[in-house]
Amino acid sequence: MQRNHILKTIKVLPKEWSLSFDIMPLGKVGRSNYANVLKVLNMNNHSQPQNTTLALWFPTGKTSIQFCFPVYSKSCFTSDSLPLYRYTSVIIEQVPVVYGNQHEYRIIIDKKVVYSSLNAKAISLSNVTVYDSDPWNAEANAIIKNFDIYLGTKPNQLQKGKVLDVIPILPKVWSLSFDIKPRATMFFDLKTALPGKSNSSKASLVSFSIGT
């Protein structure tokens, strides 16, 4: 990682977005301050670098990541320690929820949701800069690859057994909506159907289940 390195500039950051990357720690920070991994900054006021939308840090002597972000008031979450010399996948996203005018802010590490919180005050931002180590702090001793940021609601590739969401309480009144783009037709050949087996000519799109 290199201090003051800009990964991306964004004219408008909408309420819905998804940021992902792989990170490999190369060592622990031995200084008295935190080392910056990544920072998403609203640059409308260049003289105030504290206008931070998202900041990731390595605490002193650790390879865990501290995520700081504005949900209601400024909040922080610290992950478990990441293994040295091995890539770990990280996804941070803000997505709309199906009930109420709210958004869900969540952190996913190696395909596991480790943090989730509702954000009732999500806003769009203009003139946003993404650093992998900002100009004001020490850089983290790590390598980042496969950085990507998706603006808007990220489409879901259909995958067998994939859980889209877990809802603690489903009220009596609810609404489910989505856009779908077929990529191919399903081919079902009666000649290859196995006798005595369940051979369905239907492909599942969405399914609700109760419990585990």
CSV table of C-alpha atoms in Angstrom, one decimal:
chain,number,residue,atom,x,y,z
A,1,MET,CA,0.0,0.0,0.0
A,2,GLN,CA,1.1,3.6,-0.7
A,3,ARG,CA,0.2,6.7,1.2
A,4,ASN,CA,-2.0,9.2,-0.6
A,5,HIS,CA,-2.9,6.7,-3.3
A,6,ILE,CA,-6.3,7.4,-4.9
A,7,LEU,CA,-8.2,4.3,-6.0
A,8,LYS,CA,-11.2,6.0,-7.5
A,9,THR,CA,-13.1,9.4,-7.7
A,10,ILE,CA,-16.9,9.3,-7.8
A,11,LYS,CA,-19.0,12.3,-8.9
A,12,VAL,CA,-22.1,11.0,-7.1
A,13,LEU,CA,-22.2,8.3,-4.5
A,14,PRO,CA,-25.9,7.1,-4.2
A,15,LYS,CA,-27.6,5.8,-1.2
A,16,GLU,CA,-27.1,2.2,-2.4
A,17,TRP,CA,-23.6,1.0,-3.1
A,18,SER,CA,-21.2,-2.0,-2.6
A,19,LEU,CA,-17.5,-1.9,-2.1
A,20,SER,CA,-15.3,-5.0,-2.2
A,21,PHE,CA,-11.6,-6.0,-2.2
A,22,ASP,CA,-9.2,-8.7,-1.1
A,23,ILE,CA,-6.6,-7.7,1.5
A,24,MET,CA,-3.4,-9.5,2.6
A,25,PRO,CA,-1.7,-8.2,5.8
A,26,LEU,CA,2.1,-8.3,5.6
A,27,GLY,CA,2.8,-7.3,9.2
A,28,LYS,CA,1.5,-5.6,12.3
A,29,VAL,CA,1.6,-1.9,12.9
A,30,GLY,CA,4.3,-1.1,15.5
A,31,ARG,CA,3.6,2.6,15.9
A,32,SER,CA,1.5,4.3,18.5
A,33,ASN,CA,-1.2,5.4,16.0
A,34,TYR,CA,-3.5,3.4,13.7
A,35,ALA,CA,-2.5,2.7,10.1
A,36,ASN,CA,-5.0,3.6,7.4
A,37,VAL,CA,-6.2,0.8,5.1
A,38,LEU,CA,-8.9,2.6,3.1
A,39,LYS,CA,-10.8,5.9,3.3
A,40,VAL,CA,-13.9,7.1,1.4
A,41,LEU,CA,-14.0,10.9,1.7
A,42,ASN,CA,-16.5,13.6,0.8
A,43,MET,CA,-14.4,16.2,-0.9
A,44,ASN,CA,-16.9,19.0,-1.2
A,45,ASN,CA,-14.9,20.8,1.5
A,46,HIS,CA,-11.2,20.0,0.8
A,47,SER,CA,-10.1,21.7,4.0
A,48,GLN,CA,-12.0,19.2,6.2
A,49,PRO,CA,-10.7,15.7,5.7
A,50,GLN,CA,-12.8,14.6,8.7
A,51,ASN,CA,-15.8,14.5,6.3
A,52,THR,CA,-15.4,10.7,6.2
A,53,THR,CA,-18.0,8.4,4.7
A,54,LEU,CA,-16.0,5.3,5.5
A,55,ALA,CA,-12.5,4.6,7.1
A,56,LEU,CA,-10.7,1.3,7.6
A,57,TRP,CA,-7.8,1.0,10.0
A,58,PHE,CA,-5.3,-1.5,11.4
A,59,PRO,CA,-5.0,-0.9,15.1
A,60,THR,CA,-1.5,-0.9,16.7
A,61,GLY,CA,-0.1,-4.4,17.0
A,62,LYS,CA,-3.0,-6.1,15.3
A,63,THR,CA,-4.2,-7.4,11.9
A,64,SER,CA,-7.9,-6.9,12.7
A,65,ILE,CA,-9.7,-4.2,10.7
A,66,GLN,CA,-11.5,-1.4,12.4
A,67,PHE,CA,-14.4,-0.1,10.2
A,68,CYS,CA,-15.7,3.4,11.0
A,69,PHE,CA,-18.8,4.8,9.3
A,70,PRO,CA,-21.6,7.2,9.8
A,71,VAL,CA,-24.7,5.2,10.8
A,72,TYR,CA,-26.9,7.5,12.8
A,73,SER,CA,-23.9,8.9,14.6
A,74,LYS,CA,-20.3,7.8,13.8
A,75,SER,CA,-19.9,4.1,14.6
A,76,CYS,CA,-17.0,1.7,14.5
A,77,PHE,CA,-16.8,-2.1,14.3
A,78,THR,CA,-13.6,-4.1,14.8
A,79,SER,CA,-13.2,-7.5,13.0
A,80,ASP,CA,-11.3,-10.6,14.2
A,81,SER,CA,-7.7,-10.7,13.3
A,82,LEU,CA,-6.9,-11.4,9.6
A,83,PRO,CA,-4.3,-14.1,8.8
A,84,LEU,CA,-0.9,-12.8,7.7
A,85,TYR,CA,0.3,-13.5,4.1
A,86,ARG,CA,-3.2,-14.7,3.0
A,87,TYR,CA,-5.9,-12.8,1.2
A,88,THR,CA,-9.2,-12.2,2.9
A,89,SER,CA,-12.2,-11.0,1.0
A,90,VAL,CA,-14.1,-7.9,2.4
A,91,ILE,CA,-17.4,-6.4,1.2
A,92,ILE,CA,-19.0,-3.3,2.7
A,93,GLU,CA,-22.4,-2.3,1.3
A,94,GLN,CA,-25.4,-0.2,1.9
A,95,VAL,CA,-28.6,-1.7,0.5
A,96,PRO,CA,-32.3,-0.8,0.7
A,97,VAL,CA,-34.5,-2.9,3.0
A,98,VAL,CA,-37.9,-4.1,1.9
A,99,TYR,CA,-39.8,-2.4,4.8
A,100,GLY,CA,-39.7,1.3,5.6
A,101,ASN,CA,-37.6,4.0,4.1
A,102,GLN,CA,-34.4,2.6,5.5
A,103,HIS,CA,-31.1,1.1,4.4
A,104,GLU,CA,-29.0,-1.7,5.8
A,105,TYR,CA,-25.3,-1.2,6.3
A,106,ARG,CA,-23.4,-4.4,6.5
A,107,ILE,CA,-19.9,-5.8,6.5
A,108,ILE,CA,-19.1,-9.2,5.0
A,109,ILE,CA,-15.8,-11.0,5.5
A,110,ASP,CA,-15.0,-14.2,3.7
A,111,LYS,CA,-18.7,-14.5,2.7
A,112,LYS,CA,-19.9,-14.2,6.3
A,113,VAL,CA,-21.9,-11.2,7.5
A,114,VAL,CA,-20.0,-9.9,10.6
A,115,TYR,CA,-21.9,-6.6,11.1
A,116,SER,CA,-25.3,-5.3,10.2
A,117,SER,CA,-27.2,-2.2,11.2
A,118,LEU,CA,-30.2,-0.2,9.9
A,119,ASN,CA,-29.4,3.3,8.6
A,120,ALA,CA,-32.5,5.5,8.5
A,121,LYS,CA,-30.5,8.6,7.4
A,122,ALA,CA,-28.8,7.4,4.3
A,123,ILE,CA,-27.9,10.2,1.8
A,124,SER,CA,-26.3,10.6,-1.6
A,125,LEU,CA,-22.9,12.3,-1.7
A,126,SER,CA,-21.1,14.2,-4.4
A,127,ASN,CA,-17.4,14.6,-5.1
A,128,VAL,CA,-16.2,11.4,-3.3
A,129,THR,CA,-12.6,10.2,-3.3
A,130,VAL,CA,-11.5,6.7,-2.4
A,131,TYR,CA,-8.0,6.2,-1.0
A,132,ASP,CA,-6.2,3.0,-0.1
A,133,SER,CA,-4.3,4.9,2.6
A,134,ASP,CA,-5.0,8.6,2.9
A,135,PRO,CA,-2.6,11.5,2.9
A,136,TRP,CA,-2.9,12.2,6.6
A,137,ASN,CA,-2.0,8.9,8.3
A,138,ALA,CA,0.5,6.1,8.1
A,139,GLU,CA,-0.3,3.4,5.5
A,140,ALA,CA,-1.1,-0.1,6.5
A,141,ASN,CA,1.4,-2.9,5.9
A,142,ALA,CA,-0.8,-4.8,3.5
A,143,ILE,CA,-1.6,-5.5,-0.2
A,144,ILE,CA,-5.1,-4.8,-1.7
A,145,LYS,CA,-6.3,-6.4,-4.9
A,146,ASN,CA,-9.5,-6.8,-6.8
A,147,PHE,CA,-10.9,-3.5,-5.6
A,148,ASP,CA,-14.4,-2.8,-6.9
A,149,ILE,CA,-17.2,-0.4,-6.1
A,150,TYR,CA,-20.7,-0.8,-7.5
A,151,LEU,CA,-23.0,2.2,-7.5
A,152,GLY,CA,-26.7,1.4,-7.0
A,153,THR,CA,-28.3,-1.9,-6.0
A,154,LYS,CA,-26.0,-4.7,-7.0
A,155,PRO,CA,-27.7,-7.5,-9.0
A,156,ASN,CA,-27.7,-11.0,-7.6
A,157,GLN,CA,-26.6,-13.8,-9.8
A,158,LEU,CA,-28.9,-16.7,-9.1
A,159,GLN,CA,-27.2,-19.4,-7.1
A,160,LYS,CA,-28.6,-22.6,-5.6
A,161,GLY,CA,-29.0,-22.3,-1.8
A,162,LYS,CA,-28.0,-18.6,-1.7
A,163,VAL,CA,-29.6,-16.6,1.1
A,164,LEU,CA,-30.6,-13.1,0.1
A,165,ASP,CA,-31.8,-11.9,3.5
A,166,VAL,CA,-32.9,-13.1,6.9
A,167,ILE,CA,-35.9,-11.3,8.4
A,168,PRO,CA,-36.4,-11.7,12.2
A,169,ILE,CA,-40.1,-10.8,12.0
A,170,LEU,CA,-42.2,-10.9,8.8
A,171,PRO,CA,-45.3,-8.7,9.4
A,172,LYS,CA,-48.8,-9.5,8.1
A,173,VAL,CA,-48.5,-6.9,5.5
A,174,TRP,CA,-45.4,-7.0,3.2
A,175,SER,CA,-44.3,-6.5,-0.3
A,176,LEU,CA,-41.6,-8.3,-2.4
A,177,SER,CA,-40.2,-6.8,-5.6
A,178,PHE,CA,-37.3,-7.3,-7.9
A,179,ASP,CA,-36.2,-6.9,-11.5
A,180,ILE,CA,-35.0,-10.1,-13.3
A,181,LYS,CA,-33.1,-10.5,-16.5
A,182,PRO,CA,-33.3,-14.1,-18.0
A,183,ARG,CA,-29.9,-15.1,-19.5
A,184,ALA,CA,-31.0,-18.4,-21.1
A,185,THR,CA,-33.9,-20.8,-21.4
A,186,MET,CA,-34.0,-24.0,-19.4
A,187,PHE,CA,-33.5,-27.1,-21.4
A,188,PHE,CA,-35.3,-30.3,-20.2
A,189,ASP,CA,-34.9,-33.5,-22.2
A,190,LEU,CA,-37.4,-36.3,-21.4
A,191,LYS,CA,-35.0,-38.8,-22.9
A,192,THR,CA,-32.4,-38.1,-20.2
A,193,ALA,CA,-34.8,-38.0,-17.3
A,194,LEU,CA,-33.9,-40.5,-14.7
A,195,PRO,CA,-36.6,-43.1,-13.8
A,196,GLY,CA,-37.6,-43.1,-10.1
A,197,LYS,CA,-36.0,-39.6,-9.6
A,198,SER,CA,-37.6,-36.2,-9.1
A,199,ASN,CA,-37.1,-34.6,-12.6
A,200,SER,CA,-38.6,-31.1,-12.5
A,201,SER,CA,-39.0,-28.9,-15.6
A,202,LYS,CA,-39.1,-25.8,-13.3
A,203,ALA,CA,-36.2,-23.7,-12.1
A,204,SER,CA,-36.5,-22.0,-8.8
A,205,LEU,CA,-36.2,-18.2,-8.6
A,206,VAL,CA,-37.2,-17.1,-5.0
A,207,SER,CA,-38.2,-19.2,-2.1
A,208,PHE,CA,-39.3,-18.3,1.5
A,209,SER,CA,-38.6,-20.7,4.4
A,210,ILE,CA,-39.4,-20.5,8.1
A,211,GLY,CA,-36.7,-21.4,10.6
A,212,THR,CA,-33.5,-23.1,9.7
